[in-house]
CSV table of C-alpha atoms in Angstrom, one decimal:
chain,number,residue,atom,x,y,z
H,1,MET,CA,17.6,-25.3,4.4
H,2,SER,CA,15.6,-26.6,1.8
H,3,VAL,CA,12.0,-26.4,2.1
H,4,PRO,CA,9.6,-30.2,1.6
H,5,VAL,CA,8.0,-30.4,-1.6
H,6,ARG,CA,4.8,-30.4,0.0
H,7,GLN,CA,4.9,-28.7,3.4
H,8,ILE,CA,1.6,-27.3,5.2
H,9,ARG,CA,2.9,-24.2,6.4
H,10,ALA,CA,0.8,-21.9,8.2
H,11,ARG,CA,-0.2,-19.5,11.0
H,12,HIS,CA,-1.3,-22.0,13.3
H,13,SER,CA,-1.4,-22.1,18.2
H,14,ALA,CA,-2.1,-24.8,20.3
H,15,ASP,CA,-6.0,-25.1,18.9
H,16,THR,CA,-6.3,-23.1,16.1
H,17,ILE,CA,-4.7,-22.6,12.3
H,18,THR,CA,-5.1,-19.7,10.1
H,19,VAL,CA,-6.5,-19.8,6.8
H,20,TYR,CA,-8.0,-17.3,4.3
H,21,GLN,CA,-10.0,-16.8,1.7
H,22,ALA,CA,-11.1,-13.7,-0.6
H,23,TYR,CA,-14.5,-12.7,-1.0
H,24,PRO,CA,-17.0,-9.7,-2.7
H,25,PRO,CA,-17.8,-6.8,0.4
H,26,GLU,CA,-21.5,-8.5,-0.2
H,27,VAL,CA,-20.0,-12.0,1.5
H,28,ALA,CA,-17.3,-10.7,3.4
H,29,LEU,CA,-18.4,-8.3,5.7
H,30,PRO,CA,-21.5,-9.9,7.2
H,31,ALA,CA,-19.3,-12.5,8.1
H,32,VAL,CA,-16.9,-10.2,9.7
H,33,ALA,CA,-20.0,-8.5,11.4
H,34,ALA,CA,-21.5,-12.0,12.6
H,35,GLY,CA,-17.9,-13.9,13.1
H,36,ARG,CA,-19.2,-16.3,11.1
H,37,PHE,CA,-20.3,-17.0,7.4
H,38,VAL,CA,-24.2,-16.2,7.0
H,39,ALA,CA,-25.8,-15.0,3.8
H,40,PRO,CA,-25.2,-14.6,1.2
H,41,PHE,CA,-22.2,-16.7,1.4
H,42,LYS,CA,-23.7,-19.9,-0.5
H,43,ARG,CA,-23.3,-23.6,1.3
H,44,ASP,CA,-23.9,-25.2,-1.4
H,45,ARG,CA,-20.8,-24.4,-3.4
H,46,MET,CA,-17.5,-25.9,-2.4
H,47,THR,CA,-15.4,-23.3,-0.3
H,48,TRP,CA,-12.1,-22.9,-0.7
H,49,ILE,CA,-9.5,-22.8,2.0
H,50,LYS,CA,-5.9,-21.6,2.0
H,51,PRO,CA,-3.0,-20.9,4.7
H,52,SER,CA,-0.4,-19.5,2.6
H,53,PHE,CA,-0.9,-16.1,2.9
H,54,ARG,CA,1.5,-15.7,-0.4
H,55,TRP,CA,-0.5,-17.8,-2.5
H,56,MET,CA,-3.7,-16.0,-1.0
H,57,MET,CA,-2.3,-12.8,-2.4
H,58,TYR,CA,-1.2,-14.9,-6.2
H,59,ARG,CA,-5.1,-16.2,-6.0
H,60,CYS,CA,-6.0,-13.0,-5.0
H,61,GLY,CA,-3.8,-10.3,-6.7
H,62,TRP,CA,-3.4,-8.2,-3.7
H,63,ALA,CA,-7.7,-8.0,-2.7
H,64,THR,CA,-7.8,-6.6,-6.8
H,65,LYS,CA,-10.0,-9.2,-8.8
H,66,PRO,CA,-13.6,-9.0,-9.0
H,67,GLY,CA,-15.2,-11.0,-6.5
H,68,GLN,CA,-12.0,-10.9,-4.4
H,69,GLU,CA,-11.8,-7.1,-3.2
H,70,ARG,CA,-11.2,-8.6,0.5
H,71,VAL,CA,-8.9,-11.0,2.1
H,72,LEU,CA,-10.3,-12.9,5.2
H,73,SER,CA,-8.1,-14.1,7.9
H,74,ILE,CA,-10.4,-16.7,9.5
H,75,ASP,CA,-9.1,-19.0,12.7
H,76,ILE,CA,-10.7,-22.3,12.6
H,77,THR,CA,-10.0,-25.1,15.3
H,78,ARG,CA,-7.2,-28.0,14.4
H,79,GLU,CA,-10.0,-30.3,15.0
H,80,GLY,CA,-11.7,-29.3,12.3
H,81,PHE,CA,-9.3,-28.7,10.2
H,82,GLU,CA,-8.0,-32.0,10.7
H,83,TRP,CA,-11.6,-33.8,10.1
H,84,ALA,CA,-10.7,-32.4,6.8
H,85,LEU,CA,-8.0,-33.1,5.4
H,86,ALA,CA,-8.3,-37.2,7.0
H,87,ARG,CA,-11.3,-37.5,4.8
H,88,ALA,CA,-9.4,-35.7,1.9
H,89,CYS,CA,-9.2,-36.9,-1.7
H,90,LEU,CA,-6.8,-35.6,-3.3
H,91,SER,CA,-7.8,-33.4,-6.9
H,92,HIS,CA,-6.1,-34.9,-9.1
H,93,TYR,CA,-4.9,-38.8,-9.4
H,94,ASP,CA,-1.2,-40.4,-7.5
H,95,ARG,CA,-0.1,-43.7,-8.9
H,96,GLU,CA,1.9,-43.8,-5.6
H,97,VAL,CA,-1.3,-42.8,-3.5
H,98,HIS,CA,-4.6,-43.9,-5.0
H,99,GLY,CA,-2.8,-47.7,-6.5
H,100,ASP,CA,-5.3,-47.2,-9.6
H,101,ARG,CA,-7.5,-44.3,-11.3
H,102,ALA,CA,-10.5,-46.2,-10.5
H,103,THR,CA,-9.9,-46.5,-6.6
H,104,TRP,CA,-9.2,-42.4,-7.0
H,105,SER,CA,-12.0,-41.8,-8.7
H,106,ARG,CA,-14.2,-43.7,-6.1
H,107,GLN,CA,-12.5,-41.6,-3.4
H,108,LEU,CA,-13.2,-38.3,-5.4
H,109,ARG,CA,-16.7,-39.1,-5.7
H,110,SER,CA,-17.3,-40.1,-1.7
H,111,SER,CA,-14.8,-37.7,-0.4
H,112,PRO,CA,-16.8,-34.2,1.0
H,113,VAL,CA,-13.3,-32.5,1.1
H,114,ARG,CA,-10.4,-31.7,-2.1
H,115,VAL,CA,-6.8,-30.9,-1.4
H,116,GLN,CA,-4.4,-30.1,-4.7
H,117,TRP,CA,-0.9,-28.9,-3.6
H,118,ASP,CA,-0.1,-25.6,-6.1
H,119,PRO,CA,3.3,-23.9,-6.4
H,120,GLU,CA,3.9,-21.7,-3.2
H,121,ARG,CA,4.7,-17.8,-4.5
H,122,THR,CA,6.9,-15.1,-3.7
H,123,LEU,CA,5.9,-11.9,-3.0
H,124,HIS,CA,5.9,-10.8,-6.8
H,125,PRO,CA,4.5,-13.3,-7.1
H,126,ARG,CA,6.9,-16.2,-9.1
H,127,ALA,CA,7.0,-19.9,-8.7
H,128,LEU,CA,8.5,-21.5,-5.8
H,129,PRO,CA,10.2,-25.0,-6.3
H,130,TYR,CA,7.9,-26.7,-3.4
H,131,ARG,CA,3.8,-26.4,-2.7
H,132,SER,CA,1.4,-25.1,-1.0
H,133,LEU,CA,-1.6,-26.7,0.5
H,134,GLN,CA,-5.0,-26.0,-0.9
H,135,VAL,CA,-8.5,-27.3,0.8
H,136,GLY,CA,-11.7,-27.9,-0.8
H,137,LEU,CA,-14.8,-28.2,1.1
H,138,SER,CA,-18.3,-29.3,-0.1
H,139,GLY,CA,-21.4,-30.7,1.6
H,140,GLU,CA,-21.1,-32.0,5.0
H,141,ALA,CA,-17.4,-30.2,5.0
H,142,VAL,CA,-19.0,-26.9,4.3
H,143,ALA,CA,-21.8,-27.8,7.2
H,144,ARG,CA,-18.8,-27.8,9.3
H,145,TYR,CA,-17.0,-25.1,8.9
H,146,VAL,CA,-19.8,-22.6,9.1
H,147,ASP,CA,-20.9,-23.9,11.8
H,148,ASP,CA,-18.3,-25.4,14.3
H,149,TRP,CA,-15.0,-24.9,13.1
H,150,VAL,CA,-14.9,-21.1,12.6
H,151,VAL,CA,-13.4,-18.8,16.0
H,152,ALA,CA,-12.5,-15.9,14.4
H,153,VAL,CA,-13.0,-14.0,10.8
H,154,THR,CA,-11.0,-11.0,10.7
H,155,ASP,CA,-10.8,-8.6,7.6
H,156,ILE,CA,-7.1,-8.1,7.0
H,157,THR,CA,-7.6,-6.0,3.2
H,158,PRO,CA,-6.4,-3.0,4.6
H,159,THR,CA,-2.8,-4.9,5.6
H,160,VAL,CA,-3.7,-6.9,2.0
H,161,HIS,CA,-3.2,-2.8,0.5
H,162,ARG,CA,-0.4,-2.2,2.7
H,163,VAL,CA,1.8,-4.9,1.8
H,164,ARG,CA,1.1,-4.4,-2.0
H,165,ASP,CA,2.0,-0.5,-1.8
H,166,LEU,CA,5.6,-1.4,0.0
H,167,LEU,CA,6.2,-3.8,-2.9
H,168,ARG,CA,5.5,-1.0,-5.4
H,169,ALA,CA,7.4,1.3,-4.1
H,170,SER,CA,10.3,-1.6,-3.8
H,171,GLU,CA,10.3,-1.7,0.3
H,172,GLU,CA,10.5,-5.2,0.2
H,173,ARG,CA,11.9,-5.4,4.0
H,174,ALA,CA,9.2,-3.3,5.3
H,175,ALA,CA,6.2,-5.6,3.4
H,176,ARG,CA,7.9,-8.5,4.9
H,177,ASP,CA,7.7,-7.1,8.0
H,178,LEU,CA,3.8,-6.9,7.6
H,179,LEU,CA,3.7,-11.1,6.7
H,180,PRO,CA,1.9,-13.4,9.1
H,181,VAL,CA,4.9,-15.7,10.9
H,182,GLU,CA,4.0,-19.6,9.2
H,183,HIS,CA,5.3,-22.7,10.6
H,184,PRO,CA,4.9,-26.4,9.0
H,185,TYR,CA,2.1,-27.7,10.4
H,186,PRO,CA,2.5,-31.3,12.4
H,187,LEU,CA,-0.1,-34.1,10.8
H,188,PRO,CA,-0.3,-37.5,12.1
H,189,ALA,CA,1.3,-40.1,9.6
H,190,GLN,CA,-2.0,-41.7,8.4
H,191,VAL,CA,-3.3,-38.2,7.6
H,192,ALA,CA,0.4,-37.0,5.5
H,193,ALA,CA,0.2,-40.0,3.3
H,194,ARG,CA,-3.1,-39.2,2.5
H,195,LEU,CA,-2.1,-36.3,1.2
H,196,ASP,CA,0.8,-37.4,-0.1
H,197,VAL,CA,3.4,-35.0,2.3
H,198,THR,CA,7.1,-35.5,1.6
H,199,SER,CA,9.3,-34.9,4.1
H,200,ASP,CA,12.7,-34.2,2.4
H,201,GLY,CA,12.9,-30.8,0.0
């Protein structure tokens, strides 16, 4: 079965969706201990959350890149996630979505949330022909994320290292058995149109 070009795939329940972030230990460990983001996490910076585990692994190099040594799995409310997406602006101009560049530029300046679609990755990590969502939160959206949406923060770095080591040993089946199971995330039609979500491959 073909995968739609733009589709949100994530681990989710009736109430929550799991996203991933990678931080240095001095940010990650206090967040895990508190169950929420606390200092030295900076609220005044844009923070990017990623529903795709494989894209997060590509971005952080399996927790080896400087400043991304700890990978966090964060359960947030679906209500909060959808609040963000309903107010999001694509980080790039799309004529079919925005009509003209001036409209997109105004929306970009006023929106507290940005989204971008990047090629999904294999575990190795080659680019795939379909996209994965990233969500950038700023201003009000960061405050809501930290204060209202976060349900649980889990350090999954040991699992990340285990999967990486299995891949290096060419034990791909065992590595895949450790991956979180991600399913298509349903979106209201109006939000899907705003994000340029496609329904066919």
